[in-house]
Amino acid sequence: MNDIDLDPVPAATGDDAIPVPDEPASETIIEIENLGFSYDHGKTETLQGISLEIPKNMVTAFIGPSGCGKSTLLRCLNRMNDLIDTAKVTRGTIKILGQDIHAPDVDAIELRKHVGMVFQKYNPFPKSIYENVAYGLRIQGVQKKSTLNEAVERALVQSALWEEVKDRLADSALGLSGGQQQRLCIARAIAVQPQIVLMDEPCSALDPIATARIEDLITELCENYTIVIVTHNMQQATRVSARTAFFYLGELIEYAATDKIFVKPDKKQTEDYVSGRFG
Amino acid sequence: MAAMRGPQVMAKRFQKRDKRFLGIGAQGAIKGFFGGNALLSIAILLLICVFLGKEAVFFFPKHHEELELYRESGQEYVDSMKRQVEGHAELNGLVAQAYYAELDEIAGKERSIVEAFGAIVDTGEDLGEDEIDDWADARDDLEDARDDGDAAAIATAQQAEAQARAAWAAKLGAITPELRRGEVDSYGRLTDADWEQLLASLGEWDPVEEEPPAMVEEAEAALKRKMTSFGDARDAFATAVSDLRQLKERLRGIAMDVKDEAVADQTAAARKAALLAGAEKAVQAEDRQRRLDEAAAIVIREKFPFAERTAVFYESKPEHAKVAEEYLVKFDAALALLPVAPGSPEAMAKLETVREKAPDFRSDFQRYSAAVQEWTHDKPYGWFKSLGKFFFGKDWVTNSSWHDFYGLLPLFTGSLLISLIALAVAVPFSMGAAIYVNQLAHPWEQHIIKLAIEFVQAIPSVVLGFFGIMVLGTFLRDLSQVEWLSWVPGFPMQERLNILNAGLLLALMAVPTIFTLCEDALNNVPKAFTEASLALGASKLQTILRVLLPAAISGILAAVLLGFGRVIGETMVVLLVAGNKIAIPDFAAGIGVVTQPAHTMTGIIAQETGEVDPGSLHWRALFMVGLILFAISLFINWTAQKIIHRFRIA
Ligand SMILES: Nc1ncnc2c1ncn2[C@@H]1O[C@H](COP(=O)(O)OP(=O)(O)OP(=O)(O)O)[C@@H](O)[C@H]1O
Ligand SMILES: [Mg+2]
């Protein structure tokens, strides 16, 4: 398992070669511009004018002290914050694939089919393993058995769970171990083949071995998916992500290639935080 | 040494410090208090079980004894015949209904003319009594004068007669405008033209000879012509059973006497002892003598001579066989006489029902005939049969001079039907409300809905019952009489107080229970599930149907079951509103069965317990019903618990 730590992150290496590391190498998939967000009808802003471009098919990490708004920003990206009555976007725009996601003709439900999410605490449905993975397709109206079987298998293989569960697909998902359940949640999210997968501290409830497997998985997945991951684990950020954004008190302090953030950040705050001297 | 000292020091350091009173520490007292409460509830439960069981359990032996007497006295024998006659009466009722429906349909106008004329005659004879009498007298005088042949007298009499006739005509003219058409033509079938014609024809009416006008006579003839064949068939049907009924009535009296004597015999020893004791205490000699005489008159028999007393029944068996056979022949003949295609759809339907029921009735009839032939007074009554008579008996008849039946089935069916209706209404409502409140409502809506449902719970059931009688019952009946709703099964309803009414009110009582428990169940579903579903691009509805409800299903099932427990045990509302008719509702009415009245297990206990002698069979029967209710409730609660545990999400 040790070799994982040493594994070079493919995208990061690519970035290193480019002299101007602040410019993303590949095309941008998410553009956040001057985003302001409030949980209380606009009285106080939890996010204050965030501007950020997230490149396609790479892993981007959000780091920052607790309460700085990482999850909030992540949940803005698939409009999960719509579920909170008092919450609202106060200014700015988010464009995904060039489309403003708050435009009046955009349906949050459609959006979420393209922007999947994996939660901090693994939360498979109290259904069978198979039904968990097939859920996203079923709600999209897919009924054909062969299509479903194929999609389920593909998602489970991609999330490196297939070998472990292929003989017990009909068993309850709640009988899996924590790490397996989290990988199942990833499989469930990627079964519908979203373009983007948002992960909010996906490993915080897992032991080091399960964490390593998920990290492995993330590095593999970024070939096909754009991944945005929130993490408190600095090593994890360096291991999996190509680019890292550091937030503090609702503001984006610094955003650059991961190596740069961790080796030679521009801002003092960033340096303090990543080196653990943060007060 | 150090190892030795360590624990000692520890022991000193961590000594118990709580103060003790009478040797009991605070911890012990708290434990004792809660433990005592728990123990008390268990003790009370046991006490209830023992009490109910003690009173109820002796029901079965005593019930068995009564049933044996029922057989020995020949009542069972007679009742077989009674059932035959009742079966006939049921069909006969249908035939009669068909007859009147047909009468209305094909001869409605004629019938109305005849009836309207009858009503007019009544009014006319009432108001014009004097004129009619005068006219009759004048006619008599004229008659007499003609007989005498006195020309002058004839002329005078003729004049007097003409005057009387004119007076009557004038009277009639005064009466006619007073006739209220709505009352006279109560069916409202006559057209304006018919009415005018009828009034005009009144001139021909001779109230003295009581001859109706030609129009009415025609109508009568038409009525007779159209309905004769059906009328004959109806009469044939009705009279087919006469002989059998007579035989039954005769034997019934005998069986009654035998039973009364046998019961008297059972108490003979006790009565004799009481009289002798009374005689001993009597102060006056004649009083004492009278008691001694009475006591001496009481014969204590070892065994009541049933064989001797019931010989007459054995003798009547061949007669019954003959009468029954004749009846079947008459029945078949009458059935064949009934019109195949009457003009009225209602009559058609009724007759169709008669024909459909006929084969069953016939085979039942033959079964009862066989029972009559097989009856012997001394065949022991089976225990299974006597248990079955209680659990599956179709009659609950008490305080009867003939024989008391304690059959649970009508009460159980009533309770069950009412509860099912209540659930059928309450479950969708409360589930919908729970989902809405839990998932879709604004906080202020949640608040209002919850508040409203809590208020519903606070309504005393007797008030609900009152509402059911005064408002809902009337409303439902009025609604059921709306013309364009007549296609609804069971409409128009005959009774204001019925199963539906009670079921709807009980639904209202079940809603708070089911709603609250459902809402809890939905609340217990982790938010993570719904979030995950929404994040996968599911709509709110999809999330509710595919994730929320399946995850909450055990809680919802338990809620429904507990709601069921709530309604089946409810008493006041059903007692007031269900109609309290002790009979198994007629399921042939299909879904319309719900508009019939019924009685319930809870209702019967509330209604009858006050009036029975403690210790009597009736009293024990009521306790038995209570015990069964208790068992049902326990079972429901237990199942609900099981379900919750079984499907609990890890
Ligand atoms: N549903 C909510 N309603 C109101 N305020 C909220 C809500 N969720 C988060 N907040 C507030 O918004 C701020 C940012 O929260 P957020 O969850 O985005 O922080 P975070 O960076 O993800 O922290 P952590 O690392 O602890 O997860 C916090 O101050 C928090 O109290
Ligand atoms: Mg967070």
Short mmCIF file of C-alpha atoms and ligand atoms in Angstrom, two decimals, chain A residues 39-40 46-47 64-73 84 86 120 200-201 230 232, ligand 1:
data_model
loop_
_atom_site.label_atom_id
_atom_site.label_comp_id
_atom_site.label_asym_id
_atom_site.label_seq_id
_atom_site.Cartn_x
_atom_site.Cartn_y
_atom_site.Cartn_z
CA TYR A 39 -27.63 30.96 4.27
CA ASP A 40 -29.87 33.65 5.74
CA THR A 46 -20.94 32.65 3.80
CA LEU A 47 -19.11 32.78 0.46
CA GLY A 64 -9.27 25.19 4.38
CA PRO A 65 -10.13 25.35 8.06
CA SER A 66 -13.44 24.09 9.31
CA GLY A 67 -16.35 26.39 8.56
CA CYS A 68 -14.62 28.29 5.79
CA GLY A 69 -17.28 27.29 3.25
CA LYS A 70 -15.78 24.40 1.28
CA SER A 71 -18.86 22.23 1.54
CA THR A 72 -21.05 25.20 0.85
CA LEU A 73 -19.24 25.92 -2.38
CA ILE A 84 -32.43 25.02 2.21
CA THR A 86 -33.32 30.45 3.54
CA GLN A 120 -18.77 12.55 3.80
CA ASP A 200 -17.11 16.03 0.32
CA GLU A 201 -14.46 14.50 2.58
CA VAL A 230 -13.02 18.56 -0.22
CA HIS A 232 -8.89 18.07 5.56
N1 LIG C 1 -27.45 24.53 6.38
C1 LIG C 1 -26.80 25.61 6.88
N2 LIG C 1 -27.52 26.63 7.37
C2 LIG C 1 -26.91 27.73 7.88
N3 LIG C 1 -25.59 27.87 7.94
C3 LIG C 1 -24.82 26.88 7.47
C4 LIG C 1 -25.39 25.70 6.90
N4 LIG C 1 -24.40 24.87 6.53
C5 LIG C 1 -23.25 25.54 6.83
N5 LIG C 1 -23.52 26.71 7.37
C6 LIG C 1 -22.52 27.70 7.80
O1 LIG C 1 -21.78 28.08 6.71
C7 LIG C 1 -20.44 28.15 7.03
C8 LIG C 1 -19.63 27.27 6.09
O2 LIG C 1 -20.01 25.94 6.31
P1 LIG C 1 -19.43 24.74 5.48
O3 LIG C 1 -20.14 23.54 5.83
O4 LIG C 1 -19.40 25.13 4.06
O5 LIG C 1 -17.95 24.69 6.03
P2 LIG C 1 -16.79 23.65 5.65
O6 LIG C 1 -15.72 24.46 5.09
O7 LIG C 1 -17.33 22.57 4.82
O8 LIG C 1 -16.40 23.13 7.08
P3 LIG C 1 -15.95 21.62 7.48
O9 LIG C 1 -14.56 21.54 7.05
O10 LIG C 1 -16.10 21.64 8.94
O11 LIG C 1 -16.86 20.72 6.79
C9 LIG C 1 -20.28 27.72 8.47
O12 LIG C 1 -20.13 28.86 9.25
C10 LIG C 1 -21.56 27.08 8.80
O13 LIG C 1 -21.95 27.35 10.11
#
